[in-house]
XYZ file of C-alpha atoms in Angstrom:
270
model
C 13.396 87.302 -99.122
C 13.803 88.486 -95.521
C 15.623 86.536 -92.822
C 13.317 85.663 -89.912
C 14.115 87.320 -86.609
C 15.993 85.003 -84.237
C 14.001 83.414 -81.444
C 16.942 83.283 -79.017
C 19.337 85.988 -77.917
C 22.451 83.812 -78.079
C 24.614 86.327 -76.190
C 22.187 86.326 -73.246
C 21.933 82.522 -73.413
C 25.720 82.151 -73.182
C 25.817 84.489 -70.162
C 23.075 82.488 -68.437
C 24.857 79.203 -69.103
C 28.195 80.581 -67.874
C 26.583 81.295 -64.493
C 24.880 77.880 -64.242
C 25.586 75.969 -61.051
C 23.068 73.094 -60.997
C 22.611 70.469 -63.683
C 19.913 68.046 -62.549
C 18.041 68.220 -65.880
C 21.265 67.705 -67.824
C 22.199 64.788 -65.581
C 18.740 63.219 -65.948
C 18.957 63.490 -69.746
C 22.463 62.001 -69.765
C 21.334 59.059 -67.600
C 18.393 58.399 -69.924
C 20.557 58.589 -73.055
C 23.085 56.149 -71.615
C 20.278 53.752 -70.687
C 19.017 53.904 -74.262
C 22.478 53.319 -75.677
C 22.728 50.225 -73.491
C 19.740 48.772 -75.358
C 21.335 49.294 -78.791
C 23.079 46.145 -79.960
C 26.143 47.943 -81.251
C 29.466 49.297 -80.021
C 30.278 52.899 -80.894
C 33.942 53.831 -81.327
C 33.748 57.428 -82.619
C 31.149 59.269 -80.507
C 30.548 63.012 -80.478
C 28.468 65.022 -78.015
C 26.919 68.416 -78.708
C 26.174 70.031 -75.363
C 26.196 73.447 -73.693
C 27.559 71.847 -70.499
C 30.643 69.774 -71.253
C 31.243 69.068 -67.546
C 28.138 66.863 -67.414
C 29.526 64.522 -70.085
C 33.288 64.707 -69.538
C 33.316 61.800 -67.078
C 30.684 59.712 -68.861
C 32.184 59.121 -72.315
C 35.877 59.876 -72.069
C 36.559 58.997 -75.715
C 33.887 61.344 -77.118
C 34.501 64.596 -78.933
C 32.537 67.280 -77.051
C 31.544 70.507 -78.756
C 29.142 73.348 -77.892
C 25.763 73.772 -79.588
C 26.943 76.752 -81.657
C 25.149 77.720 -84.867
C 27.972 75.970 -86.757
C 28.921 72.718 -85.058
C 32.622 71.855 -84.806
C 32.125 68.377 -86.281
C 33.776 66.907 -89.361
C 31.714 65.257 -92.091
C 31.171 61.487 -91.696
C 33.596 61.351 -88.771
C 31.373 59.767 -86.087
C 29.281 56.630 -85.664
C 27.314 58.250 -82.803
C 26.261 61.867 -82.256
C 24.424 62.965 -79.112
C 22.759 66.393 -79.115
C 22.133 66.958 -75.416
C 19.634 69.506 -74.081
C 20.320 72.419 -76.399
C 17.885 72.059 -79.296
C 15.026 73.906 -77.527
C 17.118 77.129 -77.646
C 18.318 76.706 -81.253
C 17.382 79.417 -83.740
C 17.665 76.797 -86.512
C 16.816 73.373 -85.057
C 16.621 71.696 -88.471
C 20.053 73.088 -89.304
C 21.419 71.585 -86.087
C 20.037 68.159 -87.021
C 21.330 68.395 -90.588
C 24.823 69.167 -89.293
C 24.593 66.173 -86.948
C 23.524 63.923 -89.818
C 26.436 65.111 -91.956
C 28.813 64.309 -89.109
C 27.570 60.708 -89.001
C 29.076 57.825 -90.883
C 26.562 55.783 -92.922
C 24.279 53.891 -90.519
C 25.488 56.084 -87.631
C 23.122 56.933 -84.800
C 21.853 60.344 -83.676
C 20.203 60.756 -80.262
C 18.730 64.129 -79.319
C 17.459 65.172 -75.898
C 15.632 68.479 -75.516
C 12.818 70.075 -73.548
C 9.307 69.613 -74.934
C 6.069 71.570 -75.040
C 4.721 70.638 -71.593
C 7.802 72.027 -69.872
C 6.910 74.701 -67.269
C 3.257 74.650 -68.325
C 2.262 75.669 -64.796
C 4.615 78.660 -64.675
C 3.666 79.702 -68.207
C -0.029 79.748 -67.247
C 0.471 81.651 -63.988
C 2.842 84.227 -65.469
C 0.405 84.882 -68.312
C -2.582 85.336 -66.011
C -0.595 87.532 -63.624
C 0.767 89.769 -66.371
C -2.690 90.314 -67.867
C -4.024 91.200 -64.410
C -1.144 93.527 -63.507
C -0.268 95.221 -66.808
C -3.107 94.314 -69.170
C -0.828 92.559 -71.685
C 1.622 89.728 -72.313
C 5.359 89.643 -73.007
C 7.599 86.685 -73.980
C 8.859 85.085 -70.769
C 9.144 81.330 -71.440
C 10.525 79.938 -74.687
C 8.011 78.093 -76.887
C 8.993 74.419 -77.046
C 7.992 71.865 -79.644
C 5.503 69.032 -79.261
C 6.784 65.476 -79.653
C 5.137 64.950 -83.046
C 6.536 68.201 -84.455
C 10.020 67.497 -83.129
C 9.923 63.994 -84.566
C 9.080 65.421 -87.990
C 12.313 67.419 -87.886
C 14.286 64.162 -88.106
C 12.778 63.396 -91.502
C 13.342 66.962 -92.676
C 16.995 66.538 -91.745
C 17.233 63.383 -93.880
C 17.524 60.826 -91.083
C 16.190 57.290 -91.450
C 14.103 55.199 -89.022
C 13.033 58.228 -86.944
C 11.595 57.725 -83.450
C 10.378 60.370 -80.981
C 9.183 59.826 -77.418
C 8.951 61.797 -74.189
C 9.631 61.540 -70.484
C 7.882 63.782 -67.960
C 9.631 64.844 -64.760
C 7.458 66.267 -61.978
C 9.548 68.361 -59.609
C 8.428 70.001 -56.361
C 9.533 73.431 -55.144
C 8.923 75.492 -52.051
C 7.166 78.167 -54.141
C 7.299 79.873 -57.549
C 10.190 82.108 -56.410
C 12.242 78.998 -55.660
C 11.432 77.553 -59.102
C 12.480 80.729 -60.917
C 15.743 80.901 -58.956
C 16.417 77.281 -59.900
C 15.836 78.052 -63.587
C 18.507 80.756 -63.386
C 20.862 78.319 -61.641
C 20.300 75.813 -64.475
C 21.110 78.390 -67.176
C 17.515 78.159 -68.430
C 16.369 81.708 -67.604
C 14.577 83.808 -70.222
C 16.899 84.359 -73.217
C 14.247 85.138 -75.815
C 15.289 87.825 -78.269
C 11.895 89.551 -77.915
C 11.925 89.561 -74.107
C 11.557 92.758 -72.100
C 14.993 94.025 -71.103
C 13.779 95.280 -67.721
C 12.789 93.018 -64.854
C 9.087 92.607 -64.205
C 7.525 94.397 -61.257
C 7.443 92.799 -57.833
C 3.650 92.903 -58.077
C 3.798 90.699 -61.161
C 5.852 88.015 -59.442
C 3.866 88.187 -56.216
C 0.676 87.622 -58.228
C 2.380 84.776 -60.107
C 3.387 83.183 -56.805
C -0.161 83.491 -55.465
C -1.696 81.928 -58.582
C 0.873 79.150 -58.572
C 0.150 78.344 -54.918
C -3.621 78.396 -55.497
C -3.631 76.147 -58.576
C -0.588 73.875 -58.395
C 0.042 73.140 -54.718
C 0.845 69.648 -53.493
C -0.638 68.085 -50.367
C 2.362 69.135 -48.274
C 2.108 72.799 -49.310
C 4.823 72.818 -51.960
C 4.224 73.494 -55.671
C 4.862 71.238 -58.641
C 6.599 71.978 -61.936
C 6.642 69.846 -65.081
C 9.745 69.309 -67.208
C 9.090 67.296 -70.357
C 12.166 65.778 -71.958
C 11.805 64.693 -75.575
C 14.160 62.108 -77.076
C 14.683 61.857 -80.827
C 16.473 58.962 -82.489
C 17.449 58.648 -86.138
C 20.043 56.916 -88.284
C 22.193 58.179 -91.115
C 20.827 56.484 -94.264
C 22.583 53.324 -95.426
C 21.768 50.556 -97.896
C 21.997 47.932 -95.144
C 19.003 49.347 -93.239
C 15.564 47.785 -93.278
C 13.165 49.289 -95.790
C 9.351 49.139 -95.841
C 7.741 46.819 -98.378
C 5.839 48.298 -101.295
C 2.058 48.538 -100.763
C 0.353 45.414 -102.128
C 3.507 43.279 -102.055
C 2.383 41.049 -99.147
C 2.247 37.327 -99.973
C 0.051 36.278 -97.039
C -3.092 37.703 -95.502
C -2.766 39.136 -91.996
C -5.618 36.931 -90.743
C -3.776 33.819 -91.949
C -0.500 34.955 -90.339
C -2.265 35.494 -87.009
C -4.370 32.323 -87.362
C -7.613 34.166 -86.613
C -10.891 34.264 -88.546
C -11.379 37.208 -90.869
C -14.606 39.127 -90.139
C -15.832 41.603 -92.758
C -16.769 45.051 -91.515
C -20.498 45.943 -91.579
C -21.654 48.273 -94.338
């Protein structure tokens, strides 16, 4: 049985993150997570945060254990009532393994919240780069990491053994001066191309000039700027516990739905 080739070059990813200087996506995810925690009717006393950018969270949850999103997470088993996995799962070579480790770190009935980038992220840049590369070189090379759809990411929670799984998304539409400005911002965020199968040489200037032209032609705003989509996906699951609600067995209902809603029951036509 062969081991699959890694998707991400983790050494390159660490170098990109070490040079990061802007964190607006990380900050937006952190704000959203804290809003969601405010709606949970529970106090958490042993939180842990898995994040590639500890500085984003250091001032938000001072009592939390913060650890990097390494392949092996520095979390003890059943030590936390809350684990936050913040904006690193889309680069993980083993996303299910990351979620399993988070579940093991949770106490029974502990909460896991994951924020990561979803499949619509950079859909405009992905399209323009692909068209430009076909036009310039006659082929395609990996330039933007493939990111999961909400439904697929939500299914990972069940595979990891988490209960009451929920997945939803939030789309951020950001405007840039041009495609060059967007790509520079991706480098500043530590989100530049770190795919293991990427070309090790920079693309030609012709490639990026054609990408910029296509981007301007197809995704310009009314004021002459260009738009970029960042889709953030949020996953929520609980460590299994006997106290949690469980679905009733099929056929165990003691009252018809029509009676409960006080509406007439109309049979469907044949």
